[in-house]
Amino acid sequence: MRAEDIEKLKCLNVFRGVKENTFQRAIAPSFLQSFPAGTILLEENRPADFLYIVLDGLVEMSSSATGDETVIEILGPVNLFILAAVLNNDICLQSARTLTPARILMIPANLIRELLAEDHDFMKAVVFELASAYRRTVKELKNQKLRSGAERLANWLLREERSQGGEGRLTIPYEKRILAAYLGMTAENLSRGFSALSAHGVNIKGLQVDIVDIGKLIDYARPSPLIDDGEPRLPRD
Amino acid sequence: MRAEDIEKLKCLNVFRGVKENTFQRAIAPSFLQSFPAGTILLEENRPADFLYIVLDGLVEMSSSATGDETVIEILGPVNLFILAAVLNNDICLQSARTLTPARILMIPANLIRELLAEDHDFMKAVVFELASAYRRTVKELKNQKLRSGAERLANWLLREERSQGGEGRLTIPYEKRILAAYLGMTAENLSRGFSALSAHGVNIKGLQVDIVDIGKLIDYARPSPLIDDGEPRLPRD
DNA sequence: CGGGAGCTTGAGCTTGTTCAACCTTCGTGG
DNA sequence: CCACGAAGGTTGAACAAGCTCAAGCTCCCG
């Protein structure tokens, strides 16, 4: 593992303030693997044998029922997934698939559970990670229940613009059909959503989006810190 | 506080296996209060000063944006709420309101955070509680994104029938408009949902629901353990 | 240059919402 | 004790949002 990877891992909430020994024991027996785009990392309804950490690339968390499929979350570096299933020693509620070539660290689930019992600081970091994940999911639920498709798109654009530097433009980092599934709409409806937003300060060309009048877009989207702002990645104390 | 209440509290996931001392310290300075139906216990966007535990009655967790309101969760005894906000020392994402007369224990938030640092077993219990809450919310998100209104209703009926004894009938424990908001539909649409389900083995009269043909209802609802089954309230180990 | 994948557009349809009227139940006051 | 009113629930009609299907477009890549 590269020194640069170690640095990345230490940025994770879940390793913050953790004993060096715990950290070393966690990564020593773990697999660092590179996967091509489109690899299925795990499928829902399977036991969670590893905790996964994305070091590079994008991973889509999805779920399906009766033919329909939806995207729950899309993770970039550095993020972890299926922590809750690992802790509960339970099956996964979501499938995971790489959207781009990706480098992923896989830590054996029982090792995580061992370390949890041994290192109080690790446990504390896990508590904050879970609390944040929970709050993010509640926000997503509100997003789905309280807003229309076009509103969800508008707010996603605002969030993405900010995280891509706040320069008034952004690049959609994956296929539009995936964005559509994440936003809870069909690809067709996403297209129409973009057309509708052209009246509210948004120009789109391919995957390139220009927000020509951000005030107008904000007026339309009505973003709320109770729905949109990401949970702080650092626990305050 | 009654002995019976102490028993109830000890049933909570979050106090399971916790030191007697921690438990006593948690409840000693806490307020046990009775509220009439319709009391607003807390409003979203406010700091979380207490951890709330429902000992009797029903509490509705809701959220609103731009005029619209939705119900996120409905809690009976014995359940806790806003644990995540308490741990993060952050604002609440949801409002809480009693639906019936209710008895609620309120534990000061900073006390919770203190105890967390002192009692490793308490922290461990909190980890499992949070992991379960997270998984429940992911399931609810899937419920919303993957199913139609009538399907959500059908699956809610199946879950409720089971938790009310599995006798093929159930009583809706609150107003239908609240059920509608919880299921993510309008009151009118809920009405139509019930009419539609009469073709799938469901009879309704007032708040009384009879499931005359549960096989038929299951065929229609297609319940899934990845969406519907409640998270186990006891961590396995 | 041709082919294919992803995206867009349009038409028709399904689902869900809105608004208004009406019905039912229940509690209150004449 | 009945009458009335208010609140919750249901029903219907019109409308809006979203989905499906099919056709056509664009862009990338061989």
mmCIF file of C-alpha atoms in Angstrom, chain A:
data_model
loop_
_atom_site.group_PDB
_atom_site.id
_atom_site.type_symbol
_atom_site.label_atom_id
_atom_site.label_comp_id
_atom_site.label_asym_id
_atom_site.label_seq_id
_atom_site.Cartn_x
_atom_site.Cartn_y
_atom_site.Cartn_z
ATOM 1 C CA MET A 1 0.000 0.000 0.000
ATOM 2 C CA ARG A 2 1.281 3.452 -0.923
ATOM 3 C CA ALA A 3 2.061 6.082 1.683
ATOM 4 C CA GLU A 4 -0.469 8.250 -0.115
ATOM 5 C CA ASP A 5 -3.155 5.631 0.556
ATOM 6 C CA ILE A 6 -2.307 5.591 4.236
ATOM 7 C CA GLU A 7 -2.786 9.337 4.297
ATOM 8 C CA LYS A 8 -6.151 8.987 2.602
ATOM 9 C CA LEU A 9 -7.303 6.359 5.051
ATOM 10 C CA LYS A 10 -6.362 8.500 8.002
ATOM 11 C CA CYS A 11 -8.655 11.216 6.669
ATOM 12 C CA LEU A 12 -11.607 8.931 7.228
ATOM 13 C CA ASN A 13 -13.880 9.814 10.076
ATOM 14 C CA VAL A 14 -13.719 6.279 11.230
ATOM 15 C CA PHE A 15 -9.958 6.256 11.744
ATOM 16 C CA ARG A 16 -9.748 9.699 13.277
ATOM 17 C CA GLY A 17 -8.094 9.655 16.700
ATOM 18 C CA VAL A 18 -7.695 5.891 16.549
ATOM 19 C CA LYS A 19 -4.609 4.200 18.014
ATOM 20 C CA GLU A 20 -1.818 3.634 15.482
ATOM 21 C CA ASN A 21 -1.836 0.011 16.518
ATOM 22 C CA THR A 22 -5.525 -0.391 15.729
ATOM 23 C CA PHE A 23 -5.014 1.259 12.404
ATOM 24 C CA GLN A 24 -2.108 -0.992 11.479
ATOM 25 C CA ARG A 25 -3.956 -4.108 12.550
ATOM 26 C CA ALA A 26 -6.935 -3.065 10.441
ATOM 27 C CA ILE A 27 -5.022 -2.609 7.222
ATOM 28 C CA ALA A 28 -2.430 -5.364 7.632
ATOM 29 C CA PRO A 29 -4.593 -8.342 6.583
ATOM 30 C CA SER A 30 -6.804 -6.341 4.271
ATOM 31 C CA PHE A 31 -7.016 -6.515 0.510
ATOM 32 C CA LEU A 32 -6.319 -3.513 -1.625
ATOM 33 C CA GLN A 33 -7.738 -4.253 -5.024
ATOM 34 C CA SER A 34 -8.186 -2.454 -8.312
ATOM 35 C CA PHE A 35 -11.370 -3.068 -10.217
ATOM 36 C CA PRO A 36 -12.435 -2.049 -13.711
ATOM 37 C CA ALA A 37 -15.582 0.007 -14.217
ATOM 38 C CA GLY A 38 -18.792 -1.955 -13.928
ATOM 39 C CA THR A 39 -17.531 -4.538 -11.438
ATOM 40 C CA ILE A 40 -20.124 -5.798 -9.025
ATOM 41 C CA LEU A 41 -18.474 -5.646 -5.610
ATOM 42 C CA LEU A 42 -21.330 -7.109 -3.668
ATOM 43 C CA GLU A 43 -24.990 -7.925 -3.994
ATOM 44 C CA GLU A 44 -27.816 -7.133 -1.630
ATOM 45 C CA ASN A 45 -29.068 -10.011 0.477
ATOM 46 C CA ARG A 46 -25.563 -11.396 0.880
ATOM 47 C CA PRO A 47 -23.699 -11.435 4.186
ATOM 48 C CA ALA A 48 -21.300 -8.545 4.716
ATOM 49 C CA ASP A 49 -17.896 -10.202 4.921
ATOM 50 C CA PHE A 50 -15.845 -7.064 4.482
ATOM 51 C CA LEU A 51 -15.918 -3.414 5.227
ATOM 52 C CA TYR A 52 -15.207 -1.593 1.956
ATOM 53 C CA ILE A 53 -13.313 1.656 1.612
ATOM 54 C CA VAL A 54 -13.135 3.559 -1.672
ATOM 55 C CA LEU A 55 -9.644 4.961 -2.269
ATOM 56 C CA ASP A 56 -10.123 5.930 -5.897
ATOM 57 C CA GLY A 57 -13.030 5.906 -8.287
ATOM 58 C CA LEU A 58 -16.793 5.948 -7.911
ATOM 59 C CA VAL A 59 -19.041 3.279 -6.443
ATOM 60 C CA GLU A 60 -22.800 3.053 -6.901
ATOM 61 C CA MET A 61 -24.944 1.645 -4.085
ATOM 62 C CA SER A 62 -28.206 0.355 -5.522
ATOM 63 C CA SER A 63 -31.162 -1.792 -4.714
ATOM 64 C CA SER A 64 -33.883 -3.513 -6.670
ATOM 65 C CA ALA A 65 -37.294 -5.035 -6.098
ATOM 66 C CA THR A 66 -39.744 -6.567 -8.548
ATOM 67 C CA GLY A 67 -37.802 -5.565 -11.620
ATOM 68 C CA ASP A 68 -37.387 -1.952 -10.611
ATOM 69 C CA GLU A 69 -33.986 -0.661 -9.561
ATOM 70 C CA THR A 70 -32.906 2.476 -7.778
ATOM 71 C CA VAL A 71 -29.634 4.068 -6.747
ATOM 72 C CA ILE A 72 -29.362 4.811 -3.044
ATOM 73 C CA GLU A 73 -26.027 6.568 -2.936
ATOM 74 C CA ILE A 74 -22.928 7.241 -5.002
ATOM 75 C CA LEU A 75 -19.600 7.224 -3.210
ATOM 76 C CA GLY A 76 -16.282 8.732 -4.219
ATOM 77 C CA PRO A 77 -12.959 8.629 -2.380
ATOM 78 C CA VAL A 78 -12.525 8.500 0.570
ATOM 79 C CA ASN A 79 -15.679 6.820 1.821
ATOM 80 C CA LEU A 80 -16.620 3.527 3.347
ATOM 81 C CA PHE A 81 -19.677 1.379 2.857
ATOM 82 C CA ILE A 82 -21.748 -1.360 4.481
ATOM 83 C CA LEU A 83 -20.417 -0.453 7.910
ATOM 84 C CA ALA A 84 -23.843 -0.985 9.507
ATOM 85 C CA ALA A 85 -24.247 -4.461 8.018
ATOM 86 C CA VAL A 86 -20.728 -5.375 9.156
ATOM 87 C CA LEU A 87 -21.424 -4.287 12.719
ATOM 88 C CA ASN A 88 -24.761 -6.069 12.904
ATOM 89 C CA ASN A 89 -23.210 -9.107 11.222
ATOM 90 C CA ASP A 90 -26.169 -9.000 8.912
ATOM 91 C CA ILE A 91 -26.950 -9.143 5.224
ATOM 92 C CA CYS A 92 -26.401 -6.182 2.914
ATOM 93 C CA LEU A 93 -29.360 -4.020 2.015
ATOM 94 C CA GLN A 94 -27.649 -2.663 -1.077
ATOM 95 C CA SER A 95 -25.598 -3.835 -4.024
ATOM 96 C CA ALA A 96 -22.339 -2.121 -4.883
ATOM 97 C CA ARG A 97 -20.893 -1.614 -8.348
ATOM 98 C CA THR A 98 -17.951 0.411 -9.614
ATOM 99 C CA LEU A 99 -18.887 3.214 -11.994
ATOM 100 C CA THR A 100 -15.282 3.953 -12.911
ATOM 101 C CA PRO A 101 -12.060 2.019 -12.476
ATOM 102 C CA ALA A 102 -11.652 1.952 -8.723
ATOM 103 C CA ARG A 103 -9.223 1.027 -5.988
ATOM 104 C CA ILE A 104 -10.913 -0.460 -2.967
ATOM 105 C CA LEU A 105 -9.639 -1.559 0.419
ATOM 106 C CA MET A 106 -11.460 -4.512 1.910
ATOM 107 C CA ILE A 107 -11.178 -5.115 5.655
ATOM 108 C CA PRO A 108 -12.481 -8.432 7.022
ATOM 109 C CA ALA A 109 -15.711 -7.901 8.928
ATOM 110 C CA ASN A 110 -14.781 -9.950 11.960
ATOM 111 C CA LEU A 111 -11.566 -7.955 12.302
ATOM 112 C CA ILE A 112 -13.602 -4.769 12.430
ATOM 113 C CA ARG A 113 -15.784 -6.243 15.139
ATOM 114 C CA GLU A 114 -12.706 -7.325 17.103
ATOM 115 C CA LEU A 115 -11.051 -3.939 16.908
ATOM 116 C CA LEU A 116 -14.276 -2.332 17.975
ATOM 117 C CA ALA A 117 -14.199 -4.254 21.236
ATOM 118 C CA GLU A 118 -10.568 -3.422 21.874
ATOM 119 C CA ASP A 119 -10.128 0.207 20.990
ATOM 120 C CA HIS A 120 -12.459 2.638 22.665
ATOM 121 C CA ASP A 121 -11.463 5.469 20.343
ATOM 122 C CA PHE A 122 -12.224 3.373 17.308
ATOM 123 C CA MET A 123 -15.652 2.630 18.707
ATOM 124 C CA LYS A 124 -16.183 6.327 19.306
ATOM 125 C CA ALA A 125 -15.242 7.130 15.725
ATOM 126 C CA VAL A 126 -17.667 4.454 14.542
ATOM 127 C CA VAL A 127 -20.451 6.031 16.582
ATOM 128 C CA PHE A 128 -19.942 9.354 14.852
ATOM 129 C CA GLU A 129 -19.678 7.756 11.446
ATOM 130 C CA LEU A 130 -22.961 5.916 11.978
ATOM 131 C CA ALA A 131 -24.729 8.952 13.367
ATOM 132 C CA SER A 132 -23.683 10.946 10.296
ATOM 133 C CA ALA A 133 -24.713 8.189 7.915
ATOM 134 C CA TYR A 134 -28.076 7.982 9.629
ATOM 135 C CA ARG A 135 -28.664 11.703 9.342
ATOM 136 C CA ARG A 136 -27.659 11.711 5.696
ATOM 137 C CA THR A 137 -30.193 8.993 5.004
ATOM 138 C CA VAL A 138 -32.971 10.817 6.850
ATOM 139 C CA LYS A 139 -32.199 13.845 4.727
ATOM 140 C CA GLU A 140 -32.391 11.766 1.583
ATOM 141 C CA LEU A 141 -35.745 10.403 2.701
ATOM 142 C CA LYS A 142 -37.038 13.952 3.194
ATOM 143 C CA ASN A 143 -35.633 14.898 -0.187
ATOM 144 C CA GLN A 144 -37.653 12.109 -1.781
ATOM 145 C CA LYS A 145 -40.874 12.699 0.107
ATOM 146 C CA LEU A 146 -41.023 16.476 0.092
ATOM 147 C CA ARG A 147 -39.768 17.460 -3.347
ATOM 148 C CA SER A 148 -40.650 16.903 -6.983
ATOM 149 C CA GLY A 149 -38.202 15.403 -9.454
ATOM 150 C CA ALA A 150 -37.205 18.757 -10.908
ATOM 151 C CA GLU A 151 -36.643 20.176 -7.429
ATOM 152 C CA ARG A 152 -34.409 17.280 -6.481
ATOM 153 C CA LEU A 153 -32.431 17.863 -9.649
ATOM 154 C CA ALA A 154 -32.103 21.583 -8.969
ATOM 155 C CA ASN A 155 -30.831 20.970 -5.464
ATOM 156 C CA TRP A 156 -28.462 18.273 -6.645
ATOM 157 C CA LEU A 157 -27.006 20.754 -9.142
ATOM 158 C CA LEU A 158 -26.454 23.327 -6.410
ATOM 159 C CA ARG A 159 -24.727 20.810 -4.165
ATOM 160 C CA GLU A 160 -22.588 19.468 -6.978
ATOM 161 C CA GLU A 161 -21.622 22.919 -8.184
ATOM 162 C CA ARG A 162 -20.373 23.769 -4.719
ATOM 163 C CA SER A 163 -18.402 20.558 -4.324
ATOM 164 C CA GLN A 164 -16.821 21.086 -7.750
ATOM 165 C CA GLY A 165 -15.437 24.459 -6.755
ATOM 166 C CA GLY A 166 -18.354 26.858 -6.842
ATOM 167 C CA GLU A 167 -17.377 28.286 -10.219
ATOM 168 C CA GLY A 168 -20.898 28.254 -11.577
ATOM 169 C CA ARG A 169 -20.375 25.110 -13.592
ATOM 170 C CA LEU A 170 -20.098 21.392 -13.054
ATOM 171 C CA THR A 171 -19.575 18.130 -14.870
ATOM 172 C CA ILE A 172 -21.919 15.255 -14.230
ATOM 173 C CA PRO A 173 -19.478 12.560 -13.099
ATOM 174 C CA TYR A 174 -21.385 9.548 -14.466
ATOM 175 C CA GLU A 175 -24.060 8.562 -16.932
ATOM 176 C CA LYS A 176 -27.277 10.517 -16.812
ATOM 177 C CA ARG A 177 -29.362 7.393 -16.403
ATOM 178 C CA ILE A 178 -27.498 6.749 -13.172
ATOM 179 C CA LEU A 179 -28.095 10.264 -11.963
ATOM 180 C CA ALA A 180 -31.753 9.758 -12.826
ATOM 181 C CA ALA A 181 -31.974 6.574 -10.766
ATOM 182 C CA TYR A 182 -30.238 8.310 -7.887
ATOM 183 C CA LEU A 183 -32.688 11.202 -8.033
ATOM 184 C CA GLY A 184 -35.594 8.767 -8.176
ATOM 185 C CA MET A 185 -36.782 9.441 -11.718
ATOM 186 C CA THR A 186 -36.519 7.936 -15.197
ATOM 187 C CA ALA A 187 -33.846 8.973 -17.673
ATOM 188 C CA GLU A 188 -36.546 10.546 -19.830
ATOM 189 C CA ASN A 189 -37.863 12.562 -16.954
ATOM 190 C CA LEU A 190 -34.381 13.775 -16.083
ATOM 191 C CA SER A 191 -34.029 15.086 -19.624
ATOM 192 C CA ARG A 192 -37.273 16.994 -19.268
ATOM 193 C CA GLY A 193 -36.134 18.223 -15.887
ATOM 194 C CA PHE A 194 -33.059 19.807 -17.466
ATOM 195 C CA SER A 195 -35.236 21.467 -20.103
ATOM 196 C CA ALA A 196 -37.488 22.841 -17.397
ATOM 197 C CA LEU A 197 -34.502 24.232 -15.482
ATOM 198 C CA SER A 198 -33.333 26.214 -18.497
ATOM 199 C CA ALA A 199 -35.970 28.720 -17.377
ATOM 200 C CA HIS A 200 -34.211 28.901 -14.003
ATOM 201 C CA GLY A 201 -30.670 29.703 -14.948
ATOM 202 C CA VAL A 202 -29.326 26.314 -16.062
ATOM 203 C CA ASN A 203 -27.635 25.467 -19.358
ATOM 204 C CA ILE A 204 -26.615 21.951 -20.236
ATOM 205 C CA LYS A 205 -24.468 20.544 -23.007
ATOM 206 C CA GLY A 206 -23.675 16.866 -22.752
ATOM 207 C CA LEU A 207 -22.395 16.239 -19.251
ATOM 208 C CA GLN A 208 -21.350 19.865 -18.865
ATOM 209 C CA VAL A 209 -23.731 22.029 -16.859
ATOM 210 C CA ASP A 210 -23.495 25.797 -16.635
ATOM 211 C CA ILE A 211 -25.386 27.622 -13.967
ATOM 212 C CA VAL A 212 -25.716 30.997 -15.617
ATOM 213 C CA ASP A 213 -27.907 32.528 -12.912
ATOM 214 C CA ILE A 214 -27.379 30.850 -9.587
ATOM 215 C CA GLY A 215 -29.752 33.212 -7.781
ATOM 216 C CA LYS A 216 -32.582 32.143 -10.063
ATOM 217 C CA LEU A 217 -31.768 28.497 -9.512
ATOM 218 C CA ILE A 218 -31.682 28.954 -5.743
ATOM 219 C CA ASP A 219 -35.068 30.676 -5.892
ATOM 220 C CA TYR A 220 -36.460 27.680 -7.679
ATOM 221 C CA ALA A 221 -34.698 24.965 -5.686
ATOM 222 C CA ARG A 222 -35.211 26.451 -2.213
ATOM 223 C CA PRO A 223 -32.349 24.456 -0.702
ATOM 224 C CA SER A 224 -32.576 23.731 3.011
ATOM 225 C CA PRO A 225 -29.833 22.890 5.506
ATOM 226 C CA LEU A 226 -32.247 20.303 6.917
ATOM 227 C CA ILE A 227 -32.196 18.371 3.655
ATOM 228 C CA ASP A 228 -29.240 19.303 1.506
ATOM 229 C CA ASP A 229 -26.134 20.140 3.440
ATOM 230 C CA GLY A 230 -23.873 17.175 3.797
ATOM 231 C CA GLU A 231 -23.315 16.026 7.349
ATOM 232 C CA PRO A 232 -20.024 17.412 8.601
ATOM 233 C CA ARG A 233 -17.348 14.823 8.001
ATOM 234 C CA LEU A 234 -15.556 15.762 11.223
ATOM 235 C CA PRO A 235 -17.282 15.230 14.530
ATOM 236 C CA ARG A 236 -17.254 18.344 16.586
ATOM 237 C CA ASP A 237 -16.729 17.925 20.297
#
